[in-house]
Coordinates of C-alpha atoms and ligand atoms in Angstrom, one line a residue:
M15 CA -52.6 4.1 103.7
F16 CA -53.9 1.0 104.3
R17 CA -56.4 1.3 101.6
Q18 CA -52.6 2.5 99.7
L19 CA -51.5 -1.6 100.3
L20 CA -54.1 -3.3 99.7
I21 CA -54.0 -1.9 96.3
A22 CA -50.5 -2.5 95.7
S23 CA -50.5 -6.4 96.5
I24 CA -53.5 -6.5 94.1
A25 CA -51.3 -5.6 91.8
F26 CA -48.6 -7.9 92.6
L27 CA -51.4 -10.7 92.9
A28 CA -52.1 -9.7 89.0
T29 CA -48.6 -9.2 88.0
A30 CA -47.9 -12.9 89.7
A31 CA -50.8 -14.3 87.8
Q32 CA -50.0 -12.9 84.0
A33 CA -46.5 -15.0 85.1
Q34 CA -48.0 -17.9 86.1
P35 CA -51.7 -18.6 84.8
G36 CA -54.8 -18.8 86.7
R37 CA -54.5 -22.4 87.3
D38 CA -53.3 -23.4 90.6
T39 CA -55.4 -20.1 92.0
I40 CA -58.2 -20.2 94.5
Y41 CA -60.3 -17.5 95.1
I42 CA -63.0 -17.6 98.4
T43 CA -64.8 -14.7 97.7
G44 CA -67.0 -12.9 100.3
V45 CA -67.0 -15.3 102.8
T46 CA -65.8 -15.2 106.7
V47 CA -62.6 -15.7 107.5
V48 CA -61.8 -17.7 110.9
H49 CA -59.4 -17.0 112.9
P50 CA -58.9 -19.0 116.2
E51 CA -55.7 -17.8 117.6
R52 CA -57.5 -14.6 118.6
E53 CA -60.2 -13.3 120.7
G54 CA -63.3 -11.1 121.0
A55 CA -64.6 -9.5 118.0
A56 CA -61.0 -10.2 115.9
V57 CA -61.9 -13.6 115.9
L58 CA -64.5 -12.7 112.8
E59 CA -63.7 -11.3 109.6
P60 CA -66.8 -11.3 107.5
D61 CA -66.6 -9.9 103.3
S62 CA -63.2 -11.9 102.7
T63 CA -61.1 -13.2 100.2
V64 CA -58.9 -15.7 100.2
I65 CA -56.4 -16.5 97.4
I66 CA -55.0 -19.3 97.4
Q67 CA -51.9 -19.9 94.8
G68 CA -50.5 -23.4 94.8
Q69 CA -49.9 -24.9 98.4
R70 CA -50.1 -22.0 100.6
I71 CA -52.0 -18.5 101.3
E72 CA -51.7 -15.9 99.1
A73 CA -53.4 -13.3 101.2
V74 CA -56.2 -12.8 103.1
L75 CA -58.8 -9.4 102.3
Q76 CA -60.9 -7.7 103.6
H77 CA -64.1 -5.7 101.9
A78 CA -61.6 -5.6 99.1
A79 CA -62.6 -5.4 95.4
I80 CA -60.5 -8.1 93.6
E81 CA -60.2 -8.5 89.8
L82 CA -60.2 -12.2 89.3
T83 CA -57.4 -14.3 88.2
Q84 CA -58.9 -15.8 84.8
G85 CA -58.4 -19.0 84.6
A86 CA -58.8 -18.9 88.5
T87 CA -61.2 -21.5 90.7
V88 CA -63.8 -19.1 92.2
I89 CA -65.8 -21.1 95.8
D90 CA -68.3 -18.9 96.2
G91 CA -68.0 -17.7 100.1
R92 CA -71.2 -15.6 100.4
G93 CA -72.8 -17.0 103.7
R94 CA -69.9 -19.7 104.7
Y95 CA -67.2 -19.4 106.9
V96 CA -63.7 -20.7 107.1
V97 CA -61.7 -21.7 109.7
P98 CA -57.6 -24.1 109.3
G99 CA -58.3 -26.8 108.6
L100 CA -59.1 -29.6 111.6
V101 CA -56.4 -32.1 113.6
D102 CA -56.9 -34.7 115.4
A103 CA -53.8 -34.8 117.3
H104 CA -54.6 -38.8 118.4
V105 CA -55.5 -41.8 116.8
H106 CA -54.4 -45.2 116.0
F107 CA -54.3 -46.7 112.2
F108 CA -54.1 -49.8 113.0
Q109 CA -57.5 -50.3 114.8
S110 CA -60.9 -49.5 112.7
G111 CA -62.9 -48.8 116.0
N112 CA -65.0 -51.8 115.8
L113 CA -65.7 -54.8 117.0
Y114 CA -62.5 -56.8 116.1
T115 CA -60.2 -54.3 116.8
R116 CA -59.3 -55.3 120.4
P117 CA -59.0 -58.4 121.2
D118 CA -57.2 -57.6 124.1
V119 CA -60.1 -56.1 125.6
A120 CA -62.7 -58.4 124.2
D121 CA -62.3 -61.4 122.4
F122 CA -63.9 -61.7 118.6
N123 CA -61.2 -64.0 117.1
A124 CA -64.2 -67.0 116.7
V125 CA -65.9 -63.8 114.6
V126 CA -63.5 -62.2 112.8
P127 CA -59.4 -63.2 113.6
Y128 CA -57.5 -60.3 114.5
A129 CA -55.1 -60.6 111.4
E130 CA -58.3 -60.3 109.3
E131 CA -59.2 -57.1 111.0
V132 CA -55.7 -55.8 110.6
A133 CA -54.6 -56.9 107.3
R134 CA -58.6 -55.2 106.4
N135 CA -57.0 -52.1 108.2
Q136 CA -53.9 -52.1 106.1
A137 CA -55.8 -52.6 102.9
R138 CA -58.0 -49.6 103.5
L139 CA -56.0 -46.8 104.5
D140 CA -56.4 -45.1 101.0
A141 CA -60.5 -45.2 102.1
T142 CA -59.6 -44.0 105.6
F143 CA -57.2 -41.3 104.5
R144 CA -60.3 -40.3 102.9
V145 CA -62.6 -40.8 105.1
W146 CA -60.4 -37.9 107.3
L147 CA -60.4 -35.6 104.8
A148 CA -63.9 -35.2 104.0
N149 CA -64.8 -34.4 108.0
G150 CA -62.8 -31.6 107.5
V151 CA -59.6 -33.3 108.8
T152 CA -56.2 -32.5 107.1
G153 CA -53.9 -33.4 110.1
V154 CA -53.8 -36.5 112.2
V155 CA -51.0 -37.6 114.8
D156 CA -50.9 -41.5 114.8
I157 CA -49.3 -41.4 117.9
G158 CA -48.9 -45.6 118.1
G159 CA -48.7 -48.6 116.6
P160 CA -46.9 -51.4 114.7
F161 CA -43.2 -50.2 112.5
W162 CA -45.8 -50.4 109.8
N163 CA -46.9 -46.8 111.2
F164 CA -44.2 -45.2 109.4
E165 CA -45.8 -46.7 106.3
V166 CA -49.2 -45.3 106.8
R167 CA -46.7 -41.9 107.1
D168 CA -45.1 -42.6 103.9
R169 CA -48.4 -43.6 102.3
A170 CA -50.1 -40.2 103.2
A171 CA -47.7 -38.1 102.6
T172 CA -47.8 -39.6 99.1
V173 CA -51.3 -39.8 98.2
A174 CA -52.8 -36.2 97.5
A175 CA -55.8 -37.4 99.1
A176 CA -54.9 -37.9 102.4
P177 CA -54.1 -35.4 106.3
R178 CA -51.1 -34.7 106.9
M179 CA -49.8 -37.4 109.6
A180 CA -47.1 -37.0 112.5
V181 CA -46.1 -40.3 113.9
A182 CA -45.2 -42.4 116.8
G183 CA -43.8 -46.4 116.6
P184 CA -44.6 -48.7 119.3
L185 CA -45.6 -47.8 122.2
I186 CA -43.2 -49.2 125.3
S187 CA -45.5 -50.0 128.4
M188 CA -45.6 -51.7 131.5
V189 CA -47.9 -54.4 130.5
A190 CA -47.5 -56.8 127.5
R191 CA -50.1 -57.2 125.3
P192 CA -50.3 -60.5 123.1
Q193 CA -53.4 -61.2 122.0
L194 CA -52.0 -57.7 119.6
D195 CA -49.1 -59.4 118.4
L196 CA -48.5 -60.3 115.1
G197 CA -45.4 -60.2 114.3
D198 CA -44.9 -56.4 114.4
P199 CA -46.4 -55.6 117.8
P200 CA -47.9 -52.3 119.1
I201 CA -47.3 -52.6 122.2
I202 CA -44.2 -54.0 123.8
R203 CA -43.5 -54.3 127.3
I204 CA -40.3 -53.2 129.0
D205 CA -39.2 -53.7 131.9
S206 CA -36.1 -51.9 132.9
V207 CA -33.9 -49.1 131.7
E208 CA -31.8 -50.8 128.8
A209 CA -34.4 -53.0 127.3
G210 CA -36.9 -49.1 127.3
L211 CA -33.1 -47.8 125.6
A212 CA -32.7 -50.7 123.1
L213 CA -36.4 -49.9 122.1
V214 CA -36.4 -46.6 121.7
K215 CA -33.3 -46.7 119.7
R216 CA -35.1 -48.8 116.9
V217 CA -37.6 -46.2 116.7
L218 CA -35.3 -43.6 116.4
E219 CA -34.2 -45.4 113.1
R220 CA -37.2 -44.3 111.6
N221 CA -37.6 -41.1 112.3
P222 CA -40.5 -40.8 114.5
D223 CA -42.3 -36.9 115.3
Y224 CA -43.0 -39.1 118.8
I225 CA -42.1 -41.9 121.1
K226 CA -44.5 -42.8 123.2
V227 CA -44.8 -44.8 126.7
W228 CA -48.0 -46.6 128.2
F229 CA -47.3 -45.5 131.5
I230 CA -50.2 -48.2 133.1
H231 CA -48.9 -48.5 136.7
Q232 CA -50.8 -51.2 138.2
P233 CA -51.5 -52.0 142.4
G234 CA -48.2 -53.5 143.7
D235 CA -45.9 -51.7 141.0
D236 CA -42.7 -49.9 141.9
L237 CA -44.2 -46.4 140.2
A238 CA -40.5 -44.6 140.5
A239 CA -38.8 -47.9 138.9
Q240 CA -41.4 -46.9 136.3
E241 CA -40.4 -43.5 136.3
A242 CA -37.3 -44.2 135.6
I243 CA -37.5 -46.2 132.8
V244 CA -39.6 -43.6 130.8
K245 CA -37.2 -40.6 132.3
A246 CA -34.2 -42.7 130.1
A247 CA -36.9 -42.8 127.4
G248 CA -37.5 -39.2 127.1
D249 CA -33.9 -38.3 127.4
A250 CA -32.5 -40.0 124.9
A251 CA -35.9 -38.9 122.5
H252 CA -34.8 -35.4 123.2
A253 CA -30.9 -35.7 122.9
A254 CA -32.9 -37.2 119.3
G255 CA -34.8 -33.4 118.8
K256 CA -37.7 -36.0 119.6
K257 CA -40.9 -34.9 121.6
L258 CA -42.5 -37.8 124.7
A259 CA -45.8 -38.5 124.7
V260 CA -47.4 -40.5 127.8
H261 CA -50.0 -41.9 128.2
A262 CA -50.8 -41.8 132.0
T263 CA -55.0 -41.8 132.9
E264 CA -54.1 -41.4 136.6
L265 CA -53.1 -37.9 138.2
V266 CA -49.9 -40.0 140.3
V267 CA -49.0 -41.7 137.0
A268 CA -49.3 -38.3 135.1
K269 CA -46.9 -36.3 137.5
A270 CA -43.8 -39.3 137.3
A271 CA -44.6 -38.8 133.7
L272 CA -44.1 -35.3 133.3
R273 CA -41.1 -35.3 135.9
A274 CA -40.1 -37.9 133.6
G275 CA -40.1 -35.1 130.8
A276 CA -43.4 -35.6 129.1
D277 CA -44.2 -33.1 125.9
Y278 CA -47.5 -34.5 125.2
L279 CA -50.2 -36.0 127.8
V280 CA -52.4 -38.0 125.3
H281 CA -55.2 -38.6 127.7
S282 CA -57.1 -36.9 130.6
V283 CA -56.4 -37.8 134.2
F284 CA -59.4 -39.4 134.6
D285 CA -59.2 -40.4 138.6
A286 CA -58.6 -36.5 140.6
P287 CA -59.0 -33.6 140.2
V288 CA -55.9 -31.9 138.8
D289 CA -53.8 -29.7 141.6
D290 CA -51.0 -26.9 141.6
E291 CA -48.1 -29.7 141.6
F292 CA -49.4 -30.9 138.6
I293 CA -50.2 -27.7 136.7
A294 CA -46.8 -26.1 137.5
L295 CA -44.8 -29.4 136.0
A296 CA -47.1 -29.2 132.8
R297 CA -46.4 -26.0 132.9
R298 CA -43.3 -26.4 132.8
N299 CA -42.9 -29.2 130.2
K300 CA -44.8 -26.6 128.5
V301 CA -47.1 -29.6 127.8
I302 CA -50.1 -30.7 125.2
Y303 CA -52.3 -31.7 126.8
C304 CA -55.3 -34.2 125.2
P305 CA -58.6 -35.1 126.6
T306 CA -59.8 -37.6 125.0
F307 CA -63.7 -38.5 125.9
F308 CA -65.6 -40.2 123.8
V309 CA -63.4 -43.0 123.6
M310 CA -64.2 -44.2 127.0
Q311 CA -67.9 -44.3 126.4
G312 CA -67.4 -45.6 122.4
Y313 CA -66.1 -49.2 124.6
P314 CA -69.4 -49.8 126.4
L315 CA -71.1 -48.5 123.9
A316 CA -70.3 -50.6 121.1
L317 CA -69.6 -53.8 123.3
S318 CA -72.9 -53.5 125.2
N319 CA -75.2 -52.6 121.2
Q320 CA -75.8 -49.1 122.7
W321 CA -73.7 -47.7 120.3
H322 CA -76.0 -45.7 117.1
A323 CA -74.4 -43.9 114.5
T324 CA -74.7 -39.5 114.9
P325 CA -75.6 -38.2 112.1
E326 CA -72.6 -37.1 110.7
E327 CA -71.3 -40.7 111.2
Q328 CA -74.4 -41.9 109.2
R329 CA -73.1 -39.5 106.5
R330 CA -68.9 -39.2 106.7
A331 CA -68.0 -42.6 108.7
D332 CA -66.5 -45.6 106.4
P333 CA -69.7 -47.6 105.4
E334 CA -67.7 -51.1 106.0
I335 CA -67.2 -49.9 109.6
L336 CA -70.6 -48.3 109.6
A337 CA -72.5 -51.7 108.8
A338 CA -70.6 -53.6 111.8
M339 CA -71.5 -51.4 114.6
D340 CA -74.1 -53.6 114.8
D341 CA -72.4 -57.0 114.2
L342 CA -73.9 -57.9 118.1
N343 CA -77.1 -58.8 116.6
D344 CA -76.2 -61.5 114.8
I345 CA -73.6 -63.1 117.2
P346 CA -74.9 -65.5 119.5
A347 CA -75.3 -65.2 123.2
D348 CA -73.0 -68.0 124.4
E349 CA -70.3 -66.9 121.6
R350 CA -70.0 -63.0 123.1
P351 CA -67.1 -62.4 125.2
P352 CA -67.5 -62.8 128.7
L353 CA -67.1 -58.6 129.0
V354 CA -69.7 -57.9 126.2
A355 CA -71.9 -60.4 128.3
K356 CA -71.8 -58.7 131.3
L357 CA -71.8 -55.0 129.7
M358 CA -75.1 -56.5 127.6
A359 CA -76.7 -57.5 131.1
E360 CA -76.4 -53.9 132.6
A361 CA -77.7 -52.3 129.8
K362 CA -76.8 -48.8 131.2
P363 CA -75.3 -46.2 129.4
P364 CA -71.3 -45.1 130.3
A365 CA -70.8 -42.1 132.6
A366 CA -70.2 -39.1 131.3
P367 CA -66.0 -38.6 132.4
T368 CA -67.1 -35.6 135.4
V369 CA -63.6 -35.8 137.0
G370 CA -61.7 -35.3 133.2
M371 CA -64.2 -33.2 132.3
Q372 CA -63.2 -30.9 135.3
N373 CA -60.0 -31.1 135.0
L374 CA -60.3 -30.1 131.3
R375 CA -61.6 -26.7 132.2
K376 CA -59.0 -26.2 134.9
L377 CA -55.8 -26.5 133.0
L378 CA -57.3 -24.4 129.8
D379 CA -58.1 -21.6 132.2
A380 CA -54.4 -22.4 134.1
G381 CA -53.3 -22.1 130.2
I382 CA -52.0 -26.0 129.6
T383 CA -52.0 -25.9 125.4
I384 CA -55.6 -28.0 125.1
V385 CA -55.2 -30.3 121.5
M386 CA -58.3 -32.3 120.3
G387 CA -57.8 -36.0 119.6
T388 CA -60.3 -38.3 119.8
D389 CA -58.3 -41.5 120.1
A390 CA -59.7 -43.3 116.6
G391 CA -60.0 -46.9 115.9
N392 CA -60.6 -47.8 119.4
I393 CA -63.7 -50.1 120.1
G394 CA -66.7 -47.9 119.4
T395 CA -64.3 -44.4 118.3
L396 CA -64.7 -44.5 114.8
H397 CA -61.9 -42.8 112.3
G398 CA -63.3 -39.4 110.9
P399 CA -67.0 -38.2 112.2
S400 CA -66.4 -39.2 116.4
I401 CA -64.7 -35.6 115.8
L402 CA -67.9 -34.3 116.9
R403 CA -69.1 -36.5 119.3
E404 CA -65.2 -35.9 120.8
M405 CA -65.8 -31.7 120.3
R406 CA -68.8 -32.0 121.6
L407 CA -68.0 -33.6 125.0
M408 CA -65.3 -30.8 125.1
Q409 CA -68.1 -27.8 125.5
E410 CA -69.8 -30.2 127.4
S411 CA -67.0 -29.5 129.8
G412 CA -67.3 -25.5 129.6
L413 CA -65.7 -24.4 126.9
T414 CA -66.6 -22.1 124.1
P415 CA -66.9 -23.2 120.9
L416 CA -64.5 -20.9 120.3
Q417 CA -61.5 -22.9 122.8
V418 CA -63.0 -26.5 120.9
L419 CA -62.0 -24.6 117.5
R420 CA -58.6 -23.8 118.8
S421 CA -57.8 -27.2 120.3
A422 CA -58.6 -28.5 117.2
T423 CA -56.3 -26.0 114.1
T424 CA -54.0 -23.4 116.1
D425 CA -52.7 -25.8 118.7
G426 CA -53.9 -29.1 117.3
A427 CA -51.0 -28.1 114.7
K428 CA -48.4 -27.4 117.8
A429 CA -48.6 -31.5 118.2
L430 CA -48.5 -32.0 114.9
G431 CA -45.2 -30.2 114.9
M432 CA -46.4 -27.9 111.7
E433 CA -47.3 -24.3 113.4
K434 CA -45.1 -22.4 111.8
N435 CA -47.5 -23.4 108.6
L436 CA -50.8 -24.7 109.7
G437 CA -53.1 -23.6 112.3
V438 CA -54.1 -19.8 111.2
I439 CA -55.8 -18.4 108.3
E440 CA -52.7 -15.6 106.9
A441 CA -50.8 -15.1 103.7
G442 CA -47.9 -17.7 103.8
R443 CA -49.8 -20.2 105.0
L444 CA -50.5 -23.8 104.0
A445 CA -53.2 -24.0 102.8
D446 CA -55.6 -26.4 104.3
L447 CA -59.0 -25.0 104.9
V448 CA -62.6 -26.2 105.4
I449 CA -65.4 -23.4 104.1
L450 CA -68.7 -24.4 107.0
D451 CA -71.5 -23.9 105.9
A452 CA -73.1 -22.7 109.6
D453 CA -71.2 -20.6 112.0
P454 CA -68.9 -22.2 114.1
L455 CA -68.7 -20.1 116.7
A456 CA -72.7 -20.5 117.5
D457 CA -71.9 -24.3 118.2
T458 CA -69.3 -26.7 118.4
G459 CA -71.7 -28.9 115.9
N460 CA -71.3 -27.0 113.3
L461 CA -67.5 -27.8 112.3
G462 CA -70.1 -30.5 110.9
R463 CA -71.7 -28.7 108.2
I464 CA -68.9 -28.6 105.6
Y465 CA -69.2 -27.5 102.2
R466 CA -65.6 -27.9 100.6
V467 CA -62.7 -28.7 102.4
I468 CA -58.6 -27.7 101.1
K469 CA -55.5 -29.2 101.6
D470 CA -52.2 -28.3 99.7
G471 CA -53.9 -26.2 97.8
K472 CA -56.2 -29.1 96.3
I473 CA -60.6 -28.8 97.7
Y474 CA -62.9 -31.6 97.8
D475 CA -66.2 -32.4 98.0
P476 CA -66.8 -34.4 101.1
D477 CA -69.5 -35.7 99.6
V478 CA -67.9 -37.0 95.9
L479 CA -65.2 -37.9 99.2
M480 CA -67.6 -40.6 100.5
K481 CA -68.6 -41.6 96.7
S482 CA -65.2 -42.5 95.9
L483 CA -64.8 -44.9 99.0
H484 CA -67.7 -47.4 97.4
Ligands
ZN30 ZN1 -54.2 -44.1 122.3

């Protein structure tokens, strides 16, 4: 019966191909298909053929003798693995990852003016898109930035060599960040429900994927009053059919965010073990949770001149950014910002975020949806290859390579709002795939061993993409 179906479907394909000669057809032959949404032996399907027609996956056939359509593109998948395209669920395109990108944390304006840095990032968008694709990332969520974030989304939808993108606009924030205000600030301080609603209204006019709140709670702040602002913003977002994303890194604040209706917690709870109340609220909201471990280390590593490129970064980071990562060597001691001087004097490696790592394990066991996200663009966290730094820390937290992969694919697609079209390799889905030279279930690091990336049915060689940047 199964065999008959196979023959029938191949016959159908052959007919379809005759009508439309194989120009838009891709066969990945003899490949091991990885199904991150499954468990156990069903995860791997060796000796398979993936057939792509146009933008979509047409068929996934195992142990099938297939007559290839003339004119089709054939990728030899023998000895290789194919996974769904990766999603980084937490990035910021207005930041580059270099030292000059967050003057509110470390002010290097005397070395590179902040306006120049942001103009550079805007001018370099097409290159940054290519870097993401070269790293196997076919979808990103920019979870907060200036209003021009919406133009970044438009641009990504226009050029082929770019990841799919979901965006939030400016952060509805509890604190001011005047150092980042160049006329279209990424962070806007809000001190009342009315002011919050006015900003949400402006953002909704741009059709965001998320409304984002920067829920910073400092000693002496009125948590209930802050929660009311977050809830009003969340209610307005939900009424417009949009999701509420919240930055809340302490347990009491994250619980307040969940009570206020958060759909997406964009960071770990770092300060205390999550408890039953947190888990109950997270379940109630069906929340998506993004650990963002490496960014906590990226800042101190880069600002103390202890940041060293990984092999993946040497190969697949934007060379302009990579070249600037050791600029501290050239900045005289008396011109270094106070934080840098302090960190350099201490010269100790940053500690692992132990509580956050324990919380990740606990939340995964509780069935909470985990997505992989780097917070790329922050100092030390480079667009693209930092996904491997992040995924290694997730693996060190006790997740299996399969669980890490699932967070970066099947569940990542949920953060993108595209779970019906992406994140699973099956007929009818959009053809966003990564072909690997090594088994991603043996080690998360094998997700860096990329042979080809396919996005929207187009094939990219990562080395060619990286060469196109120079
Ligand atoms: Zn962020």
